[in-house]
PDB file of C-alpha atoms in Angstrom:
ATOM      1  CA  ASP A   2      16.877 -34.616 -10.123  1.00 68.00           C
ATOM      2  CA  VAL A   3      14.327 -31.988  -8.303  1.00 70.00           C
ATOM      3  CA  LYS A   4      14.115 -28.749  -9.679  1.00 88.00           C
ATOM      4  CA  VAL A   5      12.841 -25.672  -7.411  1.00 95.00           C
ATOM      5  CA  THR A   6      12.744 -22.685  -9.695  1.00 96.00           C
ATOM      6  CA  GLN A   7      12.180 -19.115  -8.371  1.00 96.00           C
ATOM      7  CA  SER A   8      10.560 -16.429 -10.369  1.00 91.00           C
ATOM      8  CA  SER A   9      13.108 -13.502  -9.629  1.00 92.00           C
ATOM      9  CA  ARG A  10      17.384 -13.604  -8.508  1.00 94.00           C
ATOM     10  CA  TYR A  11      16.959 -10.229  -7.724  1.00 96.00           C
ATOM     11  CA  LEU A  12      13.943  -7.994  -6.710  1.00 97.00           C
ATOM     12  CA  VAL A  13      13.950  -4.094  -5.751  1.00 97.00           C
ATOM     13  CA  LYS A  14      10.790  -2.558  -4.826  1.00 97.00           C
ATOM     14  CA  ARG A  15       9.596   0.523  -3.085  1.00 97.00           C
ATOM     15  CA  THR A  16       7.928   0.842   0.657  1.00 98.00           C
ATOM     16  CA  GLY A  17       4.513   0.231   0.787  1.00 97.00           C
ATOM     17  CA  GLU A  18       4.317  -1.972  -2.838  1.00 97.00           C
ATOM     18  CA  LYS A  19       2.425  -5.352  -2.509  1.00 97.00           C
ATOM     19  CA  VAL A  20       4.956  -8.267  -3.782  1.00 97.00           C
ATOM     20  CA  PHE A  21       4.540 -11.570  -5.088  1.00 97.00           C
ATOM     21  CA  LEU A  22       7.669 -14.184  -5.331  1.00 97.00           C
ATOM     22  CA  GLU A  23       6.712 -17.195  -6.944  1.00 97.00           C
ATOM     23  CA  CYS A  24       8.256 -20.605  -6.480  1.00 97.00           C
ATOM     24  CA  VAL A  25       7.938 -23.902  -8.625  1.00 97.00           C
ATOM     25  CA  GLN A  26       8.521 -27.553  -8.386  1.00 95.00           C
ATOM     26  CA  ASP A  27       8.731 -29.977 -10.999  1.00 91.00           C
ATOM     27  CA  MET A  28       8.312 -33.442  -8.874  1.00 89.00           C
ATOM     28  CA  ASP A  29       4.601 -33.232  -7.688  1.00 90.00           C
ATOM     29  CA  HIS A  30       5.880 -32.759  -4.051  1.00 91.00           C
ATOM     30  CA  GLU A  31       2.928 -32.202  -1.543  1.00 92.00           C
ATOM     31  CA  ASN A  32       5.004 -30.034   0.951  1.00 94.00           C
ATOM     32  CA  MET A  33       6.607 -26.741   0.147  1.00 96.00           C
ATOM     33  CA  PHE A  34       8.294 -23.977   2.463  1.00 97.00           C
ATOM     34  CA  TRP A  35       9.268 -20.415   2.306  1.00 98.00           C
ATOM     35  CA  TYR A  36      12.476 -18.951   4.246  1.00 97.00           C
ATOM     36  CA  ARG A  37      14.372 -16.186   4.824  1.00 97.00           C
ATOM     37  CA  GLN A  38      17.914 -15.763   5.542  1.00 97.00           C
ATOM     38  CA  ASP A  39      19.283 -12.580   6.947  1.00 95.00           C
ATOM     39  CA  PRO A  40      23.090 -12.467   8.033  1.00 91.00           C
ATOM     40  CA  GLY A  41      23.424 -13.631  11.725  1.00 89.00           C
ATOM     41  CA  LEU A  42      19.916 -15.186  11.697  1.00 92.00           C
ATOM     42  CA  GLY A  43      20.449 -17.775   9.876  1.00 91.00           C
ATOM     43  CA  LEU A  44      17.071 -19.186   7.794  1.00 95.00           C
ATOM     44  CA  ARG A  45      13.924 -18.557   9.383  1.00 95.00           C
ATOM     45  CA  LEU A  46      10.465 -20.452   8.217  1.00 95.00           C
ATOM     46  CA  ILE A  47       7.701 -17.866   7.308  1.00 97.00           C
ATOM     47  CA  TYR A  48       5.183 -20.303   5.939  1.00 97.00           C
ATOM     48  CA  PHE A  49       4.752 -23.776   4.608  1.00 95.00           C
ATOM     49  CA  SER A  50       2.311 -25.794   2.883  1.00 96.00           C
ATOM     50  CA  TYR A  51       1.273 -29.530   3.058  1.00 92.00           C
ATOM     51  CA  ASP A  52      -1.356 -29.639   0.274  1.00 91.00           C
ATOM     52  CA  VAL A  53      -2.675 -27.418  -2.460  1.00 91.00           C
ATOM     53  CA  LYS A  54      -5.017 -24.596  -0.456  1.00 86.00           C
ATOM     54  CA  MET A  55      -3.388 -26.005   2.793  1.00 90.00           C
ATOM     55  CA  LYS A  56      -0.963 -23.352   4.927  1.00 93.00           C
ATOM     56  CA  GLU A  57       0.388 -23.367   8.170  1.00 94.00           C
ATOM     57  CA  LYS A  58       2.454 -20.321   9.757  1.00 95.00           C
ATOM     58  CA  GLY A  59       6.227 -21.038  10.368  1.00 93.00           C
ATOM     59  CA  ASP A  60       8.274 -18.928  12.761  1.00 92.00           C
ATOM     60  CA  ILE A  61       8.005 -15.400  11.718  1.00 96.00           C
ATOM     61  CA  PRO A  62       4.762 -14.819   9.523  1.00 96.00           C
ATOM     62  CA  GLU A  63       3.926 -11.116  10.729  1.00 96.00           C
ATOM     63  CA  GLY A  64       3.687  -9.203   7.370  1.00 96.00           C
ATOM     64  CA  TYR A  65       3.800 -12.454   4.903  1.00 98.00           C
ATOM     65  CA  SER A  66       0.848 -14.393   3.429  1.00 97.00           C
ATOM     66  CA  VAL A  67       0.915 -17.169   0.912  1.00 97.00           C
ATOM     67  CA  SER A  68      -1.166 -18.998  -1.731  1.00 96.00           C
ATOM     68  CA  ARG A  69      -0.780 -22.215  -3.525  1.00 96.00           C
ATOM     69  CA  GLU A  70      -3.524 -22.773  -5.882  1.00 93.00           C
ATOM     70  CA  LYS A  71      -1.585 -25.920  -7.807  1.00 94.00           C
ATOM     71  CA  LYS A  72       0.587 -28.240  -6.207  1.00 94.00           C
ATOM     72  CA  GLU A  73       3.347 -27.471  -8.159  1.00 95.00           C
ATOM     73  CA  ARG A  74       3.554 -23.571  -7.298  1.00 96.00           C
ATOM     74  CA  PHE A  75       3.572 -21.909  -3.819  1.00 97.00           C
ATOM     75  CA  SER A  76       3.341 -17.546  -3.624  1.00 97.00           C
ATOM     76  CA  LEU A  77       4.624 -15.669  -0.870  1.00 98.00           C
ATOM     77  CA  ILE A  78       2.910 -12.211  -0.747  1.00 98.00           C
ATOM     78  CA  LEU A  79       4.318  -9.010   0.889  1.00 97.00           C
ATOM     79  CA  GLU A  80       0.843  -7.424   1.488  1.00 94.00           C
ATOM     80  CA  SER A  81       3.161  -3.992   2.340  1.00 97.00           C
ATOM     81  CA  ALA A  82       6.689  -4.165   1.842  1.00 97.00           C
ATOM     82  CA  SER A  83       8.410  -2.530   4.515  1.00 97.00           C
ATOM     83  CA  THR A  84      12.458  -2.082   4.717  1.00 97.00           C
ATOM     84  CA  ASN A  85      12.920  -5.020   7.145  1.00 97.00           C
ATOM     85  CA  GLN A  86      11.548  -7.241   4.576  1.00 98.00           C
ATOM     86  CA  THR A  87      14.629  -6.622   2.848  1.00 98.00           C
ATOM     87  CA  SER A  88      16.351 -10.163   2.741  1.00 97.00           C
ATOM     88  CA  MET A  89      17.031 -13.394   0.525  1.00 97.00           C
ATOM     89  CA  TYR A  90      14.012 -15.344  -0.027  1.00 98.00           C
ATOM     90  CA  LEU A  91      14.454 -18.875  -0.262  1.00 98.00           C
ATOM     91  CA  CYS A  92      11.797 -21.535  -1.506  1.00 97.00           C
ATOM     92  CA  ALA A  93      11.798 -25.438  -0.898  1.00 96.00           C
ATOM     93  CA  SER A  94      10.163 -28.362  -1.816  1.00 95.00           C
ATOM     94  CA  LEU A  95      10.003 -31.778   0.219  1.00 92.00           C
ATOM     95  CA  ARG A  96      10.583 -35.160  -0.673  1.00 88.00           C
ATOM     96  CA  LEU A  97       9.363 -37.857   0.887  1.00 86.00           C
ATOM     97  CA  ALA A  98      10.272 -41.027  -0.745  1.00 80.00           C
ATOM     98  CA  GLY A  99      13.746 -42.535   0.510  1.00 78.00           C
ATOM     99  CA  ALA A 100      15.627 -39.867   2.487  1.00 78.00           C
ATOM    100  CA  GLU A 101      13.567 -36.723   3.779  1.00 84.00           C
ATOM    101  CA  THR A 102      15.146 -34.186   2.089  1.00 89.00           C
ATOM    102  CA  GLN A 103      14.133 -30.326   1.365  1.00 92.00           C
ATOM    103  CA  TYR A 104      15.267 -29.443  -1.795  1.00 94.00           C
ATOM    104  CA  PHE A 105      15.820 -25.150  -2.038  1.00 96.00           C
ATOM    105  CA  GLY A 106      15.591 -23.242  -5.160  1.00 96.00           C
ATOM    106  CA  PRO A 107      18.406 -20.368  -5.876  1.00 96.00           C
ATOM    107  CA  GLY A 108      16.611 -17.542  -3.805  1.00 96.00           C
ATOM    108  CA  THR A 109      15.371 -14.425  -4.382  1.00 97.00           C
ATOM    109  CA  ARG A 110      17.630 -11.407  -3.145  1.00 97.00           C
ATOM    110  CA  LEU A 111      14.579  -8.385  -2.284  1.00 98.00           C
ATOM    111  CA  LEU A 112      15.678  -5.001  -1.659  1.00 98.00           C
ATOM    112  CA  VAL A 113      13.243  -2.573  -0.180  1.00 98.00           C
ATOM    113  CA  LEU A 114      13.713   1.149  -0.451  1.00 97.00           C
TER     114      LEU A 114
ATOM    115  CA  GLU B   9      11.278 -25.480  21.015  1.00 84.00           C
ATOM    116  CA  ASP B  10      14.054 -26.898  18.952  1.00 88.00           C
ATOM    117  CA  GLN B  11      17.314 -25.443  18.717  1.00 93.00           C
ATOM    118  CA  VAL B  12      20.337 -25.716  16.636  1.00 96.00           C
ATOM    119  CA  THR B  13      24.277 -24.356  17.375  1.00 97.00           C
ATOM    120  CA  GLN B  14      26.802 -24.961  14.766  1.00 98.00           C
ATOM    121  CA  SER B  15      30.815 -24.376  15.789  1.00 97.00           C
ATOM    122  CA  PRO B  16      32.988 -22.639  15.018  1.00 97.00           C
ATOM    123  CA  GLU B  17      31.224 -19.739  13.221  1.00 97.00           C
ATOM    124  CA  ALA B  18      34.219 -19.617  10.782  1.00 97.00           C
ATOM    125  CA  LEU B  19      37.134 -21.887  10.040  1.00 98.00           C
ATOM    126  CA  ARG B  20      39.937 -21.323   7.559  1.00 98.00           C
ATOM    127  CA  LEU B  21      42.069 -24.008   6.808  1.00 97.00           C
ATOM    128  CA  GLN B  22      44.862 -24.956   4.225  1.00 97.00           C
ATOM    129  CA  GLU B  23      44.205 -27.202   1.441  1.00 97.00           C
ATOM    130  CA  GLY B  24      44.973 -31.083   2.914  1.00 97.00           C
ATOM    131  CA  GLU B  25      44.163 -29.876   6.271  1.00 97.00           C
ATOM    132  CA  SER B  26      41.450 -32.188   7.751  1.00 98.00           C
ATOM    133  CA  SER B  27      39.213 -31.224  10.639  1.00 98.00           C
ATOM    134  CA  SER B  28      35.731 -31.294  11.794  1.00 98.00           C
ATOM    135  CA  LEU B  29      32.292 -28.978  12.032  1.00 98.00           C
ATOM    136  CA  ASN B  30      30.312 -29.452  14.790  1.00 98.00           C
ATOM    137  CA  CYS B  31      26.530 -29.131  15.035  1.00 98.00           C
ATOM    138  CA  SER B  32      24.858 -29.308  18.675  1.00 98.00           C
ATOM    139  CA  TYR B  33      20.670 -29.823  18.840  1.00 97.00           C
ATOM    140  CA  THR B  34      17.681 -30.278  20.854  1.00 94.00           C
ATOM    141  CA  VAL B  35      14.801 -31.392  19.430  1.00 91.00           C
ATOM    142  CA  SER B  36      11.384 -33.420  20.446  1.00 87.00           C
ATOM    143  CA  GLY B  37      11.527 -36.662  18.761  1.00 87.00           C
ATOM    144  CA  LEU B  38      14.096 -36.554  16.092  1.00 90.00           C
ATOM    145  CA  ARG B  39      12.743 -36.977  12.596  1.00 89.00           C
ATOM    146  CA  GLY B  40      16.194 -36.086  10.621  1.00 92.00           C
ATOM    147  CA  LEU B  41      19.224 -34.281  11.185  1.00 95.00           C
ATOM    148  CA  PHE B  42      20.210 -32.310   7.950  1.00 96.00           C
ATOM    149  CA  TRP B  43      23.350 -31.183   6.137  1.00 98.00           C
ATOM    150  CA  TYR B  44      23.386 -28.386   3.460  1.00 97.00           C
ATOM    151  CA  ARG B  45      26.414 -26.733   1.429  1.00 98.00           C
ATOM    152  CA  GLN B  46      25.676 -23.026   0.430  1.00 97.00           C
ATOM    153  CA  ASP B  47      27.667 -21.010  -1.742  1.00 96.00           C
ATOM    154  CA  PRO B  48      27.327 -17.155  -1.742  1.00 94.00           C
ATOM    155  CA  GLY B  49      23.957 -15.936  -3.462  1.00 91.00           C
ATOM    156  CA  LYS B  50      22.730 -19.131  -3.931  1.00 94.00           C
ATOM    157  CA  GLY B  51      20.213 -21.637  -2.405  1.00 95.00           C
ATOM    158  CA  PRO B  52      21.145 -24.274   0.129  1.00 96.00           C
ATOM    159  CA  GLU B  53      22.269 -27.509  -1.765  1.00 95.00           C
ATOM    160  CA  PHE B  54      21.586 -30.655   0.026  1.00 94.00           C
ATOM    161  CA  LEU B  55      24.500 -33.295   1.371  1.00 96.00           C
ATOM    162  CA  PHE B  56      23.009 -35.577   3.812  1.00 94.00           C
ATOM    163  CA  THR B  57      20.456 -36.850   6.050  1.00 94.00           C
ATOM    164  CA  LEU B  58      20.907 -38.843   9.058  1.00 95.00           C
ATOM    165  CA  TYR B  59      18.115 -40.065  11.230  1.00 92.00           C
ATOM    166  CA  SER B  60      19.608 -41.872  14.012  1.00 92.00           C
ATOM    167  CA  ALA B  61      22.706 -42.138  16.771  1.00 94.00           C
ATOM    168  CA  GLY B  62      25.338 -43.999  15.213  1.00 96.00           C
ATOM    169  CA  GLU B  63      24.653 -43.819  11.796  1.00 96.00           C
ATOM    170  CA  GLU B  64      27.355 -42.184   9.083  1.00 97.00           C
ATOM    171  CA  LYS B  65      26.886 -40.790   5.814  1.00 96.00           C
ATOM    172  CA  GLU B  66      29.883 -40.208   3.283  1.00 97.00           C
ATOM    173  CA  LYS B  67      30.395 -38.197  -0.239  1.00 94.00           C
ATOM    174  CA  GLU B  68      33.588 -37.349  -1.618  1.00 95.00           C
ATOM    175  CA  ARG B  69      35.701 -35.811   1.260  1.00 96.00           C
ATOM    176  CA  LEU B  70      32.756 -35.151   3.456  1.00 98.00           C
ATOM    177  CA  LYS B  71      31.316 -37.470   6.080  1.00 98.00           C
ATOM    178  CA  ALA B  72      28.875 -36.588   8.511  1.00 98.00           C
ATOM    179  CA  THR B  73      28.123 -38.422  12.157  1.00 98.00           C
ATOM    180  CA  LEU B  74      25.345 -38.417  14.462  1.00 97.00           C
ATOM    181  CA  THR B  75      24.935 -38.878  18.107  1.00 95.00           C
ATOM    182  CA  LYS B  76      21.964 -38.278  20.308  1.00 93.00           C
ATOM    183  CA  LYS B  77      23.209 -34.223  21.199  1.00 95.00           C
ATOM    184  CA  GLU B  78      25.466 -33.362  18.260  1.00 97.00           C
ATOM    185  CA  SER B  79      26.617 -34.266  14.623  1.00 98.00           C
ATOM    186  CA  PHE B  80      30.076 -33.643  12.878  1.00 98.00           C
ATOM    187  CA  LEU B  81      30.858 -32.740   9.328  1.00 98.00           C
ATOM    188  CA  HIS B  82      34.567 -34.327   8.963  1.00 98.00           C
ATOM    189  CA  ILE B  83      36.292 -32.627   6.014  1.00 98.00           C
ATOM    190  CA  THR B  84      39.159 -34.887   5.017  1.00 98.00           C
ATOM    191  CA  ALA B  85      41.992 -33.355   2.808  1.00 97.00           C
ATOM    192  CA  PRO B  86      39.981 -30.342   1.981  1.00 97.00           C
ATOM    193  CA  LYS B  87      40.271 -28.368  -1.474  1.00 97.00           C
ATOM    194  CA  PRO B  88      40.004 -24.766  -2.227  1.00 97.00           C
ATOM    195  CA  GLU B  89      36.133 -25.991  -4.076  1.00 97.00           C
ATOM    196  CA  ASP B  90      34.828 -26.897  -0.676  1.00 97.00           C
ATOM    197  CA  SER B  91      34.836 -23.468   0.429  1.00 98.00           C
ATOM    198  CA  ALA B  92      31.325 -22.351   1.622  1.00 98.00           C
ATOM    199  CA  THR B  93      29.057 -22.396   4.417  1.00 97.00           C
ATOM    200  CA  TYR B  94      27.867 -25.500   5.718  1.00 98.00           C
ATOM    201  CA  LEU B  95      24.292 -25.600   7.319  1.00 98.00           C
ATOM    202  CA  CYS B  96      23.066 -27.907   9.947  1.00 98.00           C
ATOM    203  CA  ALA B  97      19.254 -28.385  10.314  1.00 96.00           C
ATOM    204  CA  VAL B  98      17.033 -30.786  12.223  1.00 95.00           C
ATOM    205  CA  SER B  99      13.108 -31.745  11.970  1.00 92.00           C
ATOM    206  CA  GLY B 100      11.255 -33.147  14.762  1.00 87.00           C
ATOM    207  CA  GLY B 101       7.837 -33.777  15.885  1.00 77.00           C
ATOM    208  CA  SER B 102       4.742 -34.112  13.729  1.00 73.00           C
ATOM    209  CA  ASN B 103       5.772 -31.625  10.650  1.00 76.00           C
ATOM    210  CA  TYR B 104       8.470 -31.412   8.330  1.00 84.00           C
ATOM    211  CA  LYS B 105       9.416 -28.134   9.475  1.00 88.00           C
ATOM    212  CA  LEU B 106      13.464 -27.472   9.859  1.00 92.00           C
ATOM    213  CA  THR B 107      15.280 -25.442  12.282  1.00 93.00           C
ATOM    214  CA  PHE B 108      18.344 -24.136  11.242  1.00 95.00           C
ATOM    215  CA  GLY B 109      21.804 -23.408  12.830  1.00 96.00           C
ATOM    216  CA  LYS B 110      23.616 -20.241  11.587  1.00 96.00           C
ATOM    217  CA  GLY B 111      25.988 -22.177   9.556  1.00 97.00           C
ATOM    218  CA  THR B 112      29.837 -22.343   9.648  1.00 97.00           C
ATOM    219  CA  LEU B 113      31.890 -20.547   6.908  1.00 97.00           C
ATOM    220  CA  LEU B 114      34.523 -22.687   5.594  1.00 98.00           C
ATOM    221  CA  THR B 115      37.673 -21.314   3.697  1.00 98.00           C
ATOM    222  CA  VAL B 116      39.893 -23.656   2.281  1.00 98.00           C
ATOM    223  CA  ASN B 117      43.199 -21.861   1.317  1.00 97.00           C
ATOM    224  CA  PRO B 118      45.304 -23.157  -1.536  1.00 95.00           C
TER     225      PRO B 118
END
């Protein structure tokens, strides 16, 4: 079974803080993704990475950056947290062998005060 | 731009009352259509991948079908534990990005 873990389930930060969200997968997948999920807006893609040190912007990259130094780990960085970044953040890892499938982590619920 | 529309937004069923959820999509070069189940406060759980019109997949009380414009998730004789939000997503073109619909919140009453 694919396992995707996220560093925190719940996080409370102050406006202006730098925030790191970490995601780890144990299946040697090349492609990893960061989404945010908001009521009424659904899941929206922030960034994705198709290999170590490779990244590409998704649909809503503003205010975020990412880091992928090792294949199993994909980090989302909020350079200066703002209240409109309060959301549920979901990481996913893509399996290509067999049926193409993105597997999601449990999510991090971030509250920015 | 890829688009996914799910209907209804919410559906309330009695236990044993079968029904269907709809997912309409527009995408350039469909790579796959995906169904996920999401429980409150948790990450989406993969259910099915469909690749081409006419394809069907089944798992327990769930059956997913695909046409060129839409997909249906049929729920046969649902149980209260089937209560969740069901998400539909598509991937198209040359990358593996998923575009999600906003989901259908299913409630099954005992």
